[in-house]
Tab-separated table of C-alpha atoms in Angstrom:
chain	number	residue	atom	x	y	z
D	1	MET	CA	23.350	-0.548	18.021
D	2	MET	CA	23.839	2.223	20.542
D	3	LEU	CA	21.077	3.547	22.776
D	4	ALA	CA	21.126	6.913	20.993
D	5	ASP	CA	20.611	5.188	17.640
D	6	ASP	CA	17.679	3.193	19.015
D	7	CYS	CA	16.098	6.354	20.438
D	8	GLY	CA	16.592	8.163	17.133
D	9	TRP	CA	14.890	5.369	15.190
D	10	ALA	CA	12.082	5.282	17.756
D	11	LEU	CA	11.575	9.041	17.336
D	12	LEU	CA	11.514	8.681	13.560
D	13	ARG	CA	9.086	5.750	13.776
D	14	ALA	CA	6.792	7.635	16.170
D	15	ALA	CA	6.771	10.753	13.977
D	16	GLY	CA	5.992	8.751	10.837
D	17	ILE	CA	3.203	6.834	12.520
D	18	ALA	CA	1.744	10.020	14.017
D	19	LEU	CA	1.779	11.825	10.674
D	20	ALA	CA	0.098	8.925	8.858
D	21	ALA	CA	-2.457	8.534	11.657
D	22	VAL	CA	-3.458	12.221	11.560
D	23	VAL	CA	-3.888	12.144	7.769
D	24	VAL	CA	-6.113	9.051	7.886
D	25	ALA	CA	-7.960	10.367	10.944
D	26	GLY	CA	-8.939	13.492	9.021
D	27	LEU	CA	-10.550	11.363	6.325
D	28	THR	CA	-12.169	9.044	8.861
D	29	ARG	CA	-13.563	11.956	10.862
D	30	ASP	CA	-15.482	13.187	7.814
D	31	HIS	CA	-17.066	9.747	7.286
D	32	LEU	CA	-17.990	9.456	10.957
D	33	ALA	CA	-19.498	12.937	11.051
D	34	SER	CA	-21.675	12.357	7.977
D	35	ALA	CA	-22.899	8.884	8.992
D	36	SER	CA	-26.371	8.265	10.371
D	37	ARG	CA	-26.698	7.580	14.083
D	38	ARG	CA	-26.898	3.789	13.797
D	39	ARG	CA	-24.200	3.523	11.134
D	40	GLY	CA	-22.042	5.977	13.059
D	41	ARG	CA	-22.121	3.799	16.170
D	42	LEU	CA	-21.089	0.784	14.123
D	43	LEU	CA	-18.274	2.728	12.449
D	44	TRP	CA	-17.027	4.019	15.817
D	45	ALA	CA	-17.046	0.498	17.236
D	46	LEU	CA	-15.123	-0.884	14.263
D	47	HIS	CA	-12.682	1.994	14.376
D	48	LEU	CA	-11.981	1.719	18.110
D	49	VAL	CA	-11.495	-2.071	18.233
D	50	PRO	CA	-7.765	-1.975	17.339
D	51	PHE	CA	-7.035	0.629	20.021
D	52	LEU	CA	-8.963	-1.245	22.699
D	53	THR	CA	-7.310	-4.577	21.902
D	54	PRO	CA	-4.506	-5.271	24.405
D	55	ALA	CA	-0.987	-5.001	22.992
D	56	ALA	CA	-0.043	-8.387	24.442
D	57	LEU	CA	-2.839	-10.054	22.462
D	58	VAL	CA	-1.745	-8.383	19.223
D	59	GLY	CA	1.887	-9.200	19.904
D	60	TYR	CA	1.201	-12.858	20.604
D	61	ALA	CA	-1.076	-13.131	17.576
D	62	TRP	CA	1.591	-11.777	15.202
D	63	SER	CA	4.691	-13.183	16.933
D	64	ARG	CA	4.824	-16.394	14.865
D	65	PHE	CA	4.569	-14.426	11.615
D	66	SER	CA	7.183	-12.007	12.922
D	67	LEU	CA	9.522	-14.901	13.631
D	68	SER	CA	9.178	-16.005	10.013
D	69	LEU	CA	10.475	-12.545	9.063
D	70	ILE	CA	13.480	-12.741	11.405
D	71	ARG	CA	15.884	-12.835	8.447
D	72	HIS	CA	14.186	-9.824	6.867
D	73	ALA	CA	14.550	-7.022	9.402
D	74	GLY	CA	12.992	-4.418	7.104
D	75	TRP	CA	9.788	-6.402	6.619
D	76	ASN	CA	9.611	-7.085	10.343
D	77	GLN	CA	9.889	-3.339	11.030
D	78	ALA	CA	7.237	-2.627	8.380
D	79	LEU	CA	4.872	-5.097	10.062
D	80	TYR	CA	5.447	-3.408	13.417
D	81	TRP	CA	4.902	0.061	11.925
D	82	ALA	CA	1.644	-1.063	10.298
D	83	LEU	CA	0.318	-2.713	13.451
D	84	LEU	CA	1.179	0.318	15.566
D	85	TRP	CA	-0.378	2.670	13.007
D	86	LEU	CA	-3.606	0.632	12.960
D	87	LYS	CA	-3.689	0.605	16.743
D	88	LEU	CA	-3.111	4.354	17.225
D	89	THR	CA	-5.126	5.899	14.379
D	90	PRO	CA	-8.320	5.917	16.518
D	91	VAL	CA	-6.567	8.180	19.042
D	92	ALA	CA	-5.990	10.798	16.347
D	93	THR	CA	-9.567	10.365	15.142
D	94	LEU	CA	-10.901	11.003	18.637
D	95	ALA	CA	-8.746	14.119	18.948
D	96	LEU	CA	-9.876	15.493	15.582
D	97	TYR	CA	-13.532	14.566	16.030
D	98	PHE	CA	-14.085	16.017	19.500
D	99	ALA	CA	-11.776	19.048	19.372
D	100	PRO	CA	-13.738	22.268	19.022
D	101	SER	CA	-12.725	24.626	16.247
D	102	PRO	CA	-11.452	27.921	17.692
D	103	ILE	CA	-12.324	29.678	14.429
D	104	ALA	CA	-15.916	30.039	13.266
D	105	PRO	CA	-16.981	28.441	9.958
D	106	GLU	CA	-17.783	31.925	8.658
D	107	ALA	CA	-14.177	33.015	9.242
D	108	LEU	CA	-12.901	29.934	7.421
D	109	HIS	CA	-15.193	30.727	4.493
D	110	SER	CA	-14.086	34.370	4.420
D	111	HIS	CA	-10.461	33.293	4.395
D	112	ARG	CA	-11.137	30.972	1.448
D	113	LEU	CA	-12.711	33.902	-0.450
D	114	LEU	CA	-9.462	35.864	-0.361
D	115	GLY	CA	-8.462	34.284	-3.635
D	116	ARG	CA	-5.191	32.924	-4.918
D	117	LEU	CA	-2.287	32.620	-2.553
D	118	SER	CA	0.762	34.723	-3.168
D	119	ALA	CA	4.008	34.086	-1.325
D	120	ARG	CA	3.024	36.601	1.337
D	121	ARG	CA	-0.478	35.225	1.779
D	122	LEU	CA	0.814	31.652	1.897
D	123	LEU	CA	2.485	32.404	5.212
D	124	SER	CA	-0.757	33.986	6.410
D	125	ALA	CA	-2.732	30.912	5.306
D	126	VAL	CA	-0.391	28.569	7.190
D	127	GLY	CA	-0.725	30.708	10.323
D	128	PHE	CA	-4.488	30.778	9.933
D	129	TRP	CA	-4.582	26.974	9.552
D	130	LEU	CA	-2.398	26.521	12.652
D	131	ARG	CA	-4.705	28.713	14.714
D	132	GLY	CA	-7.814	26.956	13.401
D	133	PRO	CA	-8.113	23.373	12.164
D	134	GLY	CA	-4.392	22.730	12.578
D	135	ARG	CA	-4.637	22.989	16.347
D	136	ALA	CA	-6.653	19.765	16.602
D	137	ALA	CA	-4.286	18.075	14.145
D	138	ALA	CA	-1.328	19.103	16.308
D	139	VAL	CA	-2.994	17.655	19.408
D	140	GLY	CA	-3.738	14.406	17.563
D	141	PHE	CA	-0.155	14.253	16.284
D	142	ALA	CA	1.254	14.824	19.773
D	143	LEU	CA	-0.950	12.151	21.359
D	144	VAL	CA	-0.149	9.513	18.746
D	145	PHE	CA	3.553	10.436	18.825
D	146	LEU	CA	3.769	9.981	22.592
D	147	LEU	CA	1.881	6.692	22.527
D	148	ALA	CA	3.953	5.338	19.622
D	149	PHE	CA	7.242	6.407	21.192
D	150	GLY	CA	6.410	4.801	24.526
D	151	GLU	CA	5.123	1.532	23.078
D	152	PHE	CA	7.391	-1.357	23.998
D	153	GLU	CA	5.191	-4.371	24.729
D	154	MET	CA	4.245	-5.224	21.168
D	155	ALA	CA	7.802	-4.471	20.010
D	156	SER	CA	9.284	-6.905	22.504
D	157	LEU	CA	6.847	-9.627	21.468
D	158	LEU	CA	7.702	-9.055	17.799
D	159	THR	CA	11.464	-8.982	18.613
D	160	ILE	CA	11.901	-5.381	17.466
D	161	ASP	CA	14.756	-3.320	18.947
């Protein structure tokens, strides 16, 4: 495989992982925000453990299983995608949880009261989302994308190109 092909697959992998991480982080953020103080600390600790675990430890722990999948390249890639997604989802959660909303809740409510979306208002709604809650999602996507694209240690231990 050529270097350009490898970079293209790495870009695709990073974008897929970042998109999935932002979607799950949005759901996780709501649970963390509504939890009591004691339960919230426990949930944060459980959620951050995969990110704080060193990549070498994860790679060595899964390397034997990865070697059993050496004849099945697709399953080996799926394992790597899943491990990287589990590791980087807390980054997106942190970005979504601590990012301030540039649009007030009253403005969001007023925008929801506008009614059904026509084709013209759909474009307005997308622009409104990008200026408001979408800004934090874009930051979370960018962070996870960069971390997933630059990850090489776990991939080398799992014999992924």
